[in-house]
Coordinates of C-alpha atoms in Angstrom, one line a residue:
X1 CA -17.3 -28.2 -37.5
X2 CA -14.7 -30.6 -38.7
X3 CA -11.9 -27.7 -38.2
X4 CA -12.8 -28.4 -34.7
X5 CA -12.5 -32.4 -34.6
X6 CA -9.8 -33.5 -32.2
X7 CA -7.3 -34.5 -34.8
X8 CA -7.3 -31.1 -36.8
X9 CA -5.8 -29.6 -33.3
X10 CA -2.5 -31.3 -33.9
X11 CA -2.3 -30.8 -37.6
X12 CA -3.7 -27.3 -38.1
X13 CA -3.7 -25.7 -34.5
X14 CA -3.8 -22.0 -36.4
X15 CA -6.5 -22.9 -38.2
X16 CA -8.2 -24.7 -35.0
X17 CA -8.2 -20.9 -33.6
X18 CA -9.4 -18.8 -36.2
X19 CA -12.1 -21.7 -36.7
X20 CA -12.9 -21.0 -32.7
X21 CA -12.3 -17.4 -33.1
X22 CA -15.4 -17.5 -36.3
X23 CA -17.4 -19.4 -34.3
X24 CA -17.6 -17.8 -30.8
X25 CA -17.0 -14.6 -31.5
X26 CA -19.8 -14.6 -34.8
X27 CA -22.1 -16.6 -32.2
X28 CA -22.3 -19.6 -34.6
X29 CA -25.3 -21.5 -32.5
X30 CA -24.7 -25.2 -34.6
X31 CA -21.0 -25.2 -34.2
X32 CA -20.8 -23.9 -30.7
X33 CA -21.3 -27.7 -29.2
X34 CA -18.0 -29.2 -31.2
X35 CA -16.4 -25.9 -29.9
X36 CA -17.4 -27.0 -26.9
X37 CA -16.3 -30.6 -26.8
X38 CA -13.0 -29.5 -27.4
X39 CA -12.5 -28.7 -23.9
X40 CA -11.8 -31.9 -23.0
X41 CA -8.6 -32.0 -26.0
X42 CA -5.4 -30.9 -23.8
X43 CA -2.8 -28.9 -25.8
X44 CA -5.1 -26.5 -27.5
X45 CA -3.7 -23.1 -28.9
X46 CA -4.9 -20.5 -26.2
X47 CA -7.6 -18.8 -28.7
X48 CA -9.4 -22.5 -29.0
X49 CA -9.0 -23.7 -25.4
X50 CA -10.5 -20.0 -23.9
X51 CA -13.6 -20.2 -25.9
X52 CA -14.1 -24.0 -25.9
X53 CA -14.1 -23.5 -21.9
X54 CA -16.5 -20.7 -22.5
X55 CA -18.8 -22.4 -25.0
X56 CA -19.7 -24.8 -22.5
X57 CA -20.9 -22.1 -20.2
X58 CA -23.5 -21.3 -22.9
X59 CA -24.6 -24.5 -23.6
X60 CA -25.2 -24.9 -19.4
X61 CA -22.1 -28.0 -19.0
X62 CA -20.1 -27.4 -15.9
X63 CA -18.5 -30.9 -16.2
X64 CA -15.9 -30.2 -19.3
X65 CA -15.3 -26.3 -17.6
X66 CA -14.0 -28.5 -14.1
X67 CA -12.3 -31.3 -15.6
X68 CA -10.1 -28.6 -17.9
X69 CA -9.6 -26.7 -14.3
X70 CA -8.3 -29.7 -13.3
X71 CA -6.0 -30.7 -15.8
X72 CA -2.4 -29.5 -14.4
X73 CA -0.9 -29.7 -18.2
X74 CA -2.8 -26.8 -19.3
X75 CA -1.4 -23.2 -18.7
X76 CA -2.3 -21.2 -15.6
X77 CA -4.5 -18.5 -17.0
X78 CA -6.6 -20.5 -19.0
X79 CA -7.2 -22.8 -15.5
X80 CA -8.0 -20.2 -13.9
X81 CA -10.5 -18.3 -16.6
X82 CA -12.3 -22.1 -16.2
X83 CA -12.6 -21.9 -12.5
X84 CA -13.6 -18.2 -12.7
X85 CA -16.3 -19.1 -14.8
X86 CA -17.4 -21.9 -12.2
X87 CA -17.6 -19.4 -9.7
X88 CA -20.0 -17.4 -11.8
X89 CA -22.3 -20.3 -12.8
X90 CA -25.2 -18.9 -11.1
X91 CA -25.3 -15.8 -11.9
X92 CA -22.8 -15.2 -15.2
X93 CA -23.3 -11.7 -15.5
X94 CA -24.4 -9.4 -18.5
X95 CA -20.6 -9.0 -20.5
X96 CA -19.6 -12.4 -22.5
X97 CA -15.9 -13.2 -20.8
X98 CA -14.5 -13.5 -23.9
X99 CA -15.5 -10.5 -26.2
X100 CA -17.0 -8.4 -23.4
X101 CA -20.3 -7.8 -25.9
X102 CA -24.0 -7.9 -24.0
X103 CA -24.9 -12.1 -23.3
X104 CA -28.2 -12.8 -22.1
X105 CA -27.8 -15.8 -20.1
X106 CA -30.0 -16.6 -17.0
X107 CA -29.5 -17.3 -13.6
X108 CA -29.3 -21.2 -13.1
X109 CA -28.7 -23.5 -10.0
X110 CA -25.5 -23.1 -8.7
X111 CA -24.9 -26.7 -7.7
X112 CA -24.2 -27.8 -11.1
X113 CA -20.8 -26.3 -10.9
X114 CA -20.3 -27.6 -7.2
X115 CA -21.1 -31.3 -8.5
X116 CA -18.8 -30.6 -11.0
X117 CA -15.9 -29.4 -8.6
X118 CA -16.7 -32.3 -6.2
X119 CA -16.4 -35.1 -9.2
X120 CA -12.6 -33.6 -10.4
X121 CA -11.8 -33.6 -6.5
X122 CA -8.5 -32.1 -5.2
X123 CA -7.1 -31.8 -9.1
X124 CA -8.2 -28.2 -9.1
X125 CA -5.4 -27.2 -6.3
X126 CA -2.7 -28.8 -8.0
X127 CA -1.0 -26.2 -9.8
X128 CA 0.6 -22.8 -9.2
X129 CA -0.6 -20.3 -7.0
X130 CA -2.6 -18.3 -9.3
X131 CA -4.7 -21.5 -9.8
X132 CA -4.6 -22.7 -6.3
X133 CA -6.1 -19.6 -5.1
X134 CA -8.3 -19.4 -7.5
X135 CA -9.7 -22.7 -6.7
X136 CA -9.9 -21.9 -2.7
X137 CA -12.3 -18.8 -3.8
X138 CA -14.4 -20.6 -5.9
X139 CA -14.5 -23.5 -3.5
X140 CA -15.6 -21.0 -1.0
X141 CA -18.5 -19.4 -3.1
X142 CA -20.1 -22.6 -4.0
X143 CA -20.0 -24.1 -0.7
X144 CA -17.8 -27.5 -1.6
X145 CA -17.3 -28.3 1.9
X146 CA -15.1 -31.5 0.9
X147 CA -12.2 -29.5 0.4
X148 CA -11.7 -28.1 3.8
X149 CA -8.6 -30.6 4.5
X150 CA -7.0 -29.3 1.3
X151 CA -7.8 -25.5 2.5
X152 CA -6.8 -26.0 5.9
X153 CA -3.2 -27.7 4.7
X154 CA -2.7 -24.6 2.7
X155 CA -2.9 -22.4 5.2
X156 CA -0.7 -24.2 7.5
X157 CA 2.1 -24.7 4.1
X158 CA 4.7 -22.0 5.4
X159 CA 5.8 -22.5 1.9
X160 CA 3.2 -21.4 0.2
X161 CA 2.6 -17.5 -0.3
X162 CA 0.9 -15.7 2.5
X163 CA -1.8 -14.5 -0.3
X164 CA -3.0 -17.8 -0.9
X165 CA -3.4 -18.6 2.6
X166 CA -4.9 -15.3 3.6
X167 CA -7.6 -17.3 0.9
X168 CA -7.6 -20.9 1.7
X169 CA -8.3 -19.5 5.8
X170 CA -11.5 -17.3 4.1
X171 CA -12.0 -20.5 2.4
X172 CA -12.4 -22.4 5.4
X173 CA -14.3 -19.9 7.4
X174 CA -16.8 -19.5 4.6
X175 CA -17.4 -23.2 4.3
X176 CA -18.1 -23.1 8.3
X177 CA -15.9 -25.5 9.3
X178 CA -15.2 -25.8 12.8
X179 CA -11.5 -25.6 12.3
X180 CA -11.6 -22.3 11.3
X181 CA -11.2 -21.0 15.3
X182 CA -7.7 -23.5 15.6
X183 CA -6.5 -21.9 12.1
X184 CA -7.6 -18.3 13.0
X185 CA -5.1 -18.7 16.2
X186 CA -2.6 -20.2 14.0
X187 CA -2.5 -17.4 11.3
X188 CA -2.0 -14.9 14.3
X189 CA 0.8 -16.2 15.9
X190 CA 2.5 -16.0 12.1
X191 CA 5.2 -13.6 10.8
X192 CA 3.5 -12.8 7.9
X193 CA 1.3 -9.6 8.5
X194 CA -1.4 -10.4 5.4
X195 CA -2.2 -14.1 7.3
X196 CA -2.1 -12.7 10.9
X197 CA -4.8 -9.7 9.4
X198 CA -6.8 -12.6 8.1
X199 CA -6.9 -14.6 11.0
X200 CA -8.0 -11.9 13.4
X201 CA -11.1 -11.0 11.1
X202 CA -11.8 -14.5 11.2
X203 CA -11.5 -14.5 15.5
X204 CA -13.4 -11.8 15.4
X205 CA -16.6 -13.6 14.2
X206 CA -16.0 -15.9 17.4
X207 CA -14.6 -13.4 20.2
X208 CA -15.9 -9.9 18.8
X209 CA -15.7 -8.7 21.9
X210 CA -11.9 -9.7 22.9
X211 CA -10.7 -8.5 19.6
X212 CA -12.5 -5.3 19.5
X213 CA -10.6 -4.6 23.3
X214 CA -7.4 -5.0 21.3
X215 CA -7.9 -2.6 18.4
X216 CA -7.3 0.9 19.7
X217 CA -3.5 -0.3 20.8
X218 CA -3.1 -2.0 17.5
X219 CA -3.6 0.7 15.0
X220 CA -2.2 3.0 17.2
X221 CA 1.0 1.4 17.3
X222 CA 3.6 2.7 14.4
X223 CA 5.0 -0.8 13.9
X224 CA 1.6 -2.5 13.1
X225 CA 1.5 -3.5 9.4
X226 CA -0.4 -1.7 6.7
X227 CA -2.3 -5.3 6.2
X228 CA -3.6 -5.0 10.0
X229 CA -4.3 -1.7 10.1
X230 CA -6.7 -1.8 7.0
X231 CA -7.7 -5.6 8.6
X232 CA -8.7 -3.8 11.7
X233 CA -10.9 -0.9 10.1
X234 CA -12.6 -4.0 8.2
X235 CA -13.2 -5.5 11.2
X236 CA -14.7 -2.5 12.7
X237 CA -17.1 -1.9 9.7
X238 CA -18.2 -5.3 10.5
X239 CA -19.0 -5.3 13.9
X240 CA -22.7 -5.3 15.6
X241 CA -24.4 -2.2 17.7
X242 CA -20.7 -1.1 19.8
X243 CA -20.4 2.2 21.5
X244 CA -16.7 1.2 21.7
X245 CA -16.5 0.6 18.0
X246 CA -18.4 3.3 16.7
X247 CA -16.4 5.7 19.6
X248 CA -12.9 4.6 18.0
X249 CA -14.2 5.5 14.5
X250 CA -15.0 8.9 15.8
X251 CA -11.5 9.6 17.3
X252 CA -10.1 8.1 14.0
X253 CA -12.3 10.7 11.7
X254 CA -11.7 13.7 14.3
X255 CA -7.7 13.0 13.1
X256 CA -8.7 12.7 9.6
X257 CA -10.3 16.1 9.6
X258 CA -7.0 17.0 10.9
X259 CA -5.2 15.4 8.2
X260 CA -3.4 13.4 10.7
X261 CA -4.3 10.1 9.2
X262 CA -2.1 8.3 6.7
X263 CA -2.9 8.3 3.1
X264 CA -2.6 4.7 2.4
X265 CA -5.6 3.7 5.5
X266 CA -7.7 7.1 5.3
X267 CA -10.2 5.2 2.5
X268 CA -10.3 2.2 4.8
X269 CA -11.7 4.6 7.7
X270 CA -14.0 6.2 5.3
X271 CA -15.5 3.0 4.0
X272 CA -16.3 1.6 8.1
X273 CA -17.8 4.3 9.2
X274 CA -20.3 4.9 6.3
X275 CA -20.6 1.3 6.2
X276 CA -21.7 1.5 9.9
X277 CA -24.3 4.2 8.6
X278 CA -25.5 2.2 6.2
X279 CA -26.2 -0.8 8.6
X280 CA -29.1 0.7 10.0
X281 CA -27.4 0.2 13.5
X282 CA -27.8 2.5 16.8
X283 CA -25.1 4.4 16.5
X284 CA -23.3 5.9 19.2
X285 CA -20.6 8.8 17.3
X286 CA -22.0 11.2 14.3
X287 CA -20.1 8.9 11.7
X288 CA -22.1 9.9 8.7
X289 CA -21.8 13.7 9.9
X290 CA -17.9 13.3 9.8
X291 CA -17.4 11.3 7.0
X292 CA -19.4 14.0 4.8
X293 CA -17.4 17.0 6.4
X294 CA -14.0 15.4 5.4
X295 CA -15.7 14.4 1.1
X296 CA -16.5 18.0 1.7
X297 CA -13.2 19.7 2.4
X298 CA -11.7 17.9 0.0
X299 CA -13.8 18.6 -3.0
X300 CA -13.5 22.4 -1.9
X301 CA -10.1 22.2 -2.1
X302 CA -10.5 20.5 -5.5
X303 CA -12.4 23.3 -6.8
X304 CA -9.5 25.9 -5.5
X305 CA -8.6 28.1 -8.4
X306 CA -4.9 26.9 -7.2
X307 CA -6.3 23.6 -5.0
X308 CA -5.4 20.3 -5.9
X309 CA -7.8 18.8 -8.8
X310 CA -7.0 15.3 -7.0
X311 CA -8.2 16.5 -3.5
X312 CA -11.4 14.3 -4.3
X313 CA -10.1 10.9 -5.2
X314 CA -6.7 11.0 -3.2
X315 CA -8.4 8.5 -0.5
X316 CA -7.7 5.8 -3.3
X317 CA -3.9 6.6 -4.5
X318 CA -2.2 4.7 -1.6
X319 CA -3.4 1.0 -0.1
X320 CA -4.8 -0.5 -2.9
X321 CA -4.2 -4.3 -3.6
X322 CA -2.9 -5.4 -6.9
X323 CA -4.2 -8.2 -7.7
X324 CA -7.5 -7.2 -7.2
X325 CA -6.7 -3.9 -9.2
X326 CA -5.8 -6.8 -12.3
X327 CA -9.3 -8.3 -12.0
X328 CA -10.9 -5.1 -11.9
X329 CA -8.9 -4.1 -15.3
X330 CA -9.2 -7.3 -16.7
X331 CA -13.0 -7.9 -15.9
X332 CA -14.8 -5.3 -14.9
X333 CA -17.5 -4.9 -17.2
X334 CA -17.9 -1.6 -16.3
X335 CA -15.2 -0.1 -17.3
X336 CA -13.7 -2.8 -19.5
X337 CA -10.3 -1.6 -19.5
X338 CA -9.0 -3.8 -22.0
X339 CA -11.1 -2.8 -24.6
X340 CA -8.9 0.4 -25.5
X341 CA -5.5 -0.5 -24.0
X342 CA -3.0 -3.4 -24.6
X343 CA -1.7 -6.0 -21.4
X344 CA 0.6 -8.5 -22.3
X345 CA 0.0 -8.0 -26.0
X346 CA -3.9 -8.1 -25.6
X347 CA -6.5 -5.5 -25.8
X348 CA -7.1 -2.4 -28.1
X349 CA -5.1 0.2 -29.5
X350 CA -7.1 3.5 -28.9
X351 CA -4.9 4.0 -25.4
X352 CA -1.7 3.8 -24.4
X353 CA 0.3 0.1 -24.1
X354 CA 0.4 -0.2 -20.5
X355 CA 3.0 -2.8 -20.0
X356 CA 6.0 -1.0 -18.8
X357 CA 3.9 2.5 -17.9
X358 CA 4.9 2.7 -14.5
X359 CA 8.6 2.9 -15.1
X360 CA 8.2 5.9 -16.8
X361 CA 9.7 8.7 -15.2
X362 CA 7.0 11.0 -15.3
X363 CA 4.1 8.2 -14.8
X364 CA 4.1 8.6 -10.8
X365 CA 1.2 7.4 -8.9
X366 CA -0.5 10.3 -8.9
X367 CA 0.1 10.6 -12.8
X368 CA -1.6 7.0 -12.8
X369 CA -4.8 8.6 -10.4
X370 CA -5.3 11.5 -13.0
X371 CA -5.2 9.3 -15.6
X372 CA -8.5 8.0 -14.6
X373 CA -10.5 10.3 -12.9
X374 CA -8.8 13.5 -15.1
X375 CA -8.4 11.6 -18.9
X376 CA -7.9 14.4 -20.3
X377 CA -5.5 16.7 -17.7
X378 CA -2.4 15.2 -19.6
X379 CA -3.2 13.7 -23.1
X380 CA 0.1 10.6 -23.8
X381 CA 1.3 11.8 -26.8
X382 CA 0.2 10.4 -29.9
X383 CA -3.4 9.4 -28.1
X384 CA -5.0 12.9 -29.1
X385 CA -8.4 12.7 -30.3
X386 CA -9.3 14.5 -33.7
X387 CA -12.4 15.5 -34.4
X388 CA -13.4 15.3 -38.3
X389 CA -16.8 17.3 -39.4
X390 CA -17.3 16.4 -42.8
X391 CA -18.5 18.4 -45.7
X392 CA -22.4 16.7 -45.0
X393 CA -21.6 18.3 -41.4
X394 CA -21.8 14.5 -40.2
X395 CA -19.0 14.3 -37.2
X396 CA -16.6 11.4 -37.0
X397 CA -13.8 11.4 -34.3
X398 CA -10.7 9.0 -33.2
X399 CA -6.8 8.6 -32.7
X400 CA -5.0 8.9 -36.1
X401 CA -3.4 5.7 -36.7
X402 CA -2.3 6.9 -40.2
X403 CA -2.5 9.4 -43.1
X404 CA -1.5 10.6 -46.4
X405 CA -2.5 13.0 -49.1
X406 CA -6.1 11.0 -49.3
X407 CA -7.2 9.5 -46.7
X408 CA -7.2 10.0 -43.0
X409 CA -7.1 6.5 -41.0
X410 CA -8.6 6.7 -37.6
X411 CA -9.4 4.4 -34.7
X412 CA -12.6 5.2 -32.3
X413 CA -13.2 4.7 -28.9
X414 CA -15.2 1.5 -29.9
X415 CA -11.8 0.3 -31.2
X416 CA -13.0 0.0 -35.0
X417 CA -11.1 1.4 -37.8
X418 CA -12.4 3.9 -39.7
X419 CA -10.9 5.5 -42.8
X420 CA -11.9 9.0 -44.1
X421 CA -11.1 10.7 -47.5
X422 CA -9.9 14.2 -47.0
X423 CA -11.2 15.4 -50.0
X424 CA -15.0 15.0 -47.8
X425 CA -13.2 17.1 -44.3
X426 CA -14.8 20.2 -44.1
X427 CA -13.2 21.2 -40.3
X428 CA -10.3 19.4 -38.6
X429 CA -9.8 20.1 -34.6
X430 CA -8.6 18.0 -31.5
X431 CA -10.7 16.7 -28.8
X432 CA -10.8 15.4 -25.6
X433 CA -9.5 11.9 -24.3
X434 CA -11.1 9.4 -25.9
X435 CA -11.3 7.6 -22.1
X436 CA -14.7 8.8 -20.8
X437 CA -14.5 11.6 -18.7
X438 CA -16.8 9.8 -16.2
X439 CA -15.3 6.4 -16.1
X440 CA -14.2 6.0 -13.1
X441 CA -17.8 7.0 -11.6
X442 CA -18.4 3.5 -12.7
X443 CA -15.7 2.0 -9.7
X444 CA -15.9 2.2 -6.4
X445 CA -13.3 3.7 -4.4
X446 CA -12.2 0.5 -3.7
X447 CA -11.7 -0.6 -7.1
X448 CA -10.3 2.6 -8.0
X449 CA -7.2 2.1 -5.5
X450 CA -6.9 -1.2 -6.3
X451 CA -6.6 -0.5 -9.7
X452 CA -3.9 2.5 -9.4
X453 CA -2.0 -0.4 -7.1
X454 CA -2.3 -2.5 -10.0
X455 CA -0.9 0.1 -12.8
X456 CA 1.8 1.4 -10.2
X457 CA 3.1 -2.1 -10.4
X458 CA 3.3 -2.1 -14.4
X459 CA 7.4 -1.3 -14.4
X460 CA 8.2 -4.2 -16.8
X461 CA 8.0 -3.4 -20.5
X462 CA 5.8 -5.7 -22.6
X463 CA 7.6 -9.3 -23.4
X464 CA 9.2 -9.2 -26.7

């Protein structure tokens, strides 16, 4: 532990982060709380300060994890992995954020992290925007109603970007404030189509019925925004018992059975009409009936000798949001993307570097869909799997990251090196992709198009 005193972080930070590196990753249990202390040093090498941040959700301290949220010296990421983690503090889930292996932490009171929020005060929203609206979310989902002035200036900043005010007004909403109906106005009358969408979902918690009346002119009107459009289907999903809702839905699906519907809404359709289903409501249109005709035609048409293999999944290769489409790749345990492909020089090396992959001139969008649902339609070069069975007809498989006259060196799908002499291969063959065939069985739709939207914007090769 004395790698990890304060003063060592000046002298020695590489050693500081192979020290943290040893003891989070390894789990050591003694050292974890002068791991953990270190939160509070500014400065720290970005290895130390992301699992000093997450030592202390461990050891149960919210306190260090909101004052280094706070601190606006530190970088933007690693504020924003500490108010993340505050967001979770009830319930932190089953995949440690930092090595992604099986934790076994309980469910605790969320108001530990809400005290803390409460004693750094407005610090948290002082920043960029990444950590700004990652504060207003968090804010939101512990219920810190003290920041509603800070939420409601943000959304009334025509400076600021309209994404972070589409979440400082769900902010404010959430945390029932009763200025939410003047700021749902506000956002309507803007020119930005991602606030105006946000403030009529909020309006229509207050005036259902007088935004309901306006929806059948709205997304039948070619000039309404993409941001509406998909706002207004949300807001139909969400409404109580309506004839006239469920009745809109109806004509909507009849056109989608026609494929008259655009690509980038038709999941959005899809999702408020089985969501309607689902809601246990009187309903007055065969939703469910309509929604399972159109999954139906399309998987027929998947199945085609000549049909498109796509046909199923195409419902999430336009629309999606990016940013949501990072988080899932980032920290969906799940799928835990990262695991076998690089992103800004992190992650594995059993698939492809994806910095850079959408400016490829053969990676369209629909190359990116396949990628996921069809892993193995269209192999990258170089990412083959080869299957070794070895002279005691035990199996071994992986991508070849090198070979000679001895030894074959290969990396599995559990990104761990392997090395095998040749001398013991009995058979050599290729395989499938080592991406799961049924990965993406493990996203929604949802999270499926939002992930595509988040590859397709990958046209930047990695920084040097």
């Amino acid at each position: 532990t004395v790698v990890l005193e304060v003063d060592a972080v000046e002298d020695e930070p590489r050693i500081v982060a192979e020290a943290a590196r040893a003891v989070y990753d390894d789990r050591i249990t003694a050292a974890l709380p002068a791991l953990a202390k270190l939160a509070d040093t500014p400065a720290l090498p970005d290895a130390a300060a992301f699992r000093a941040v997450a030592a202390n959700t461990w050891l149960a301290q919210a306190e260090p994890i909101a004052r280094f949220a706070a601190r606006a010296g530190e970088p933007d990421y690693t504020r924003a992995f500490a108010l993340d983690l505050l967001g979770k503090w009830a319930d932190p889930g089953r995949r440690d954020p930092i090595t992604g292996i099986t934790m076994d932490l309980p469910k605790r009171d969320g108001t530990a992290a809400a005290a803390a929020l409460k004693a750094v005060g407005v610090g948290v929203f002082a920043g960029s925007d990444v950590v700004r609206k990652q504060a207003a979310q968090v804010v939101a989902k512990l219920g810190v109603k003290e920041f509603g002035p800070q939420l409601a200036g943000l959304v009334k900043d025509a400076k600021t970007p309209a994404a972070l005010r589409v979440e400082a007004l769900y902010a404010v909403d959430a945390l029932n404030d009763p200025v939410a109906k003047e700021l749902s106005e506000f956002a309507l009358s803007s020119d930005e189509p991602r606030l105006r969408a946000a403030g009529r979902t909020v309006k229509a918690k207050v005036d259902p019925a007088g935004v309901l009346k306006a929806l059948p002119d709205l997304l039948k009107d070619p000039k309404t925004s993409l941001a509406e459009k998909q706002g207004a289907f949300a807001i139909l999903a969400a409404a109580k018992e309506s004839e006239d809702a469920d009745k809109l839905l109806d004509a909507w699906l009849d056109q989608a059975l026609e494929a008259k519907v655009a690509q980038d809404v038709i999941l959005d359709l899809l999702d408020a009409a089985e969501r309607r289903t689902k809601a246990k409501l009187k309903l007055f249109a065969p939703l469910k009936a309509k929604v399972d005709k159109y999954r139906a035609a399309q998987v027929k048409l998947g199945n085609e000798p000549k049909g498109d293999k796509l046909a199923p999944h195409l419902e999430s290769l336009l629309g999606g949001d990016a940013d949501r489409g990072r988080q899932v790749f980032l920290n969906n345990a799940a799928v835990y993307c990262q695991r076998c492909h690089k992103l800004d020089g992190q992650g594995g090396e059993v698939g492809p570097q994806l910095n850079g992959i959408a400016a490829e001139k053969d990676k369209d969008r629909r190359y990116l869909l396949e990628a996921v649902v069809l892993p193995s339609a269209h192999i990258a070069k170089g990412f083959e799997t080869v299957i070794l069975v070895l002279n005691d007809d035990r199996t071994v498989s992986g991508i070849v990251k090198a070979e000679d006259k001895k030894t074959i060196k290969l990396l599995t799908a559990e990104n761990k090196e392997i090395v095998v002499p040749v001398a013991d291969v009995a058979e050599r063959r290729t395989g499938q992709s080592a991406m799961p065939a049924d990965l993406h069985t493990k996203l929604s739709r949802r999270e499926l198009r939002d992930l595509v939207e988040f590859l397709a914007s990958l046209k930047e090769p990695p920084a040097k």
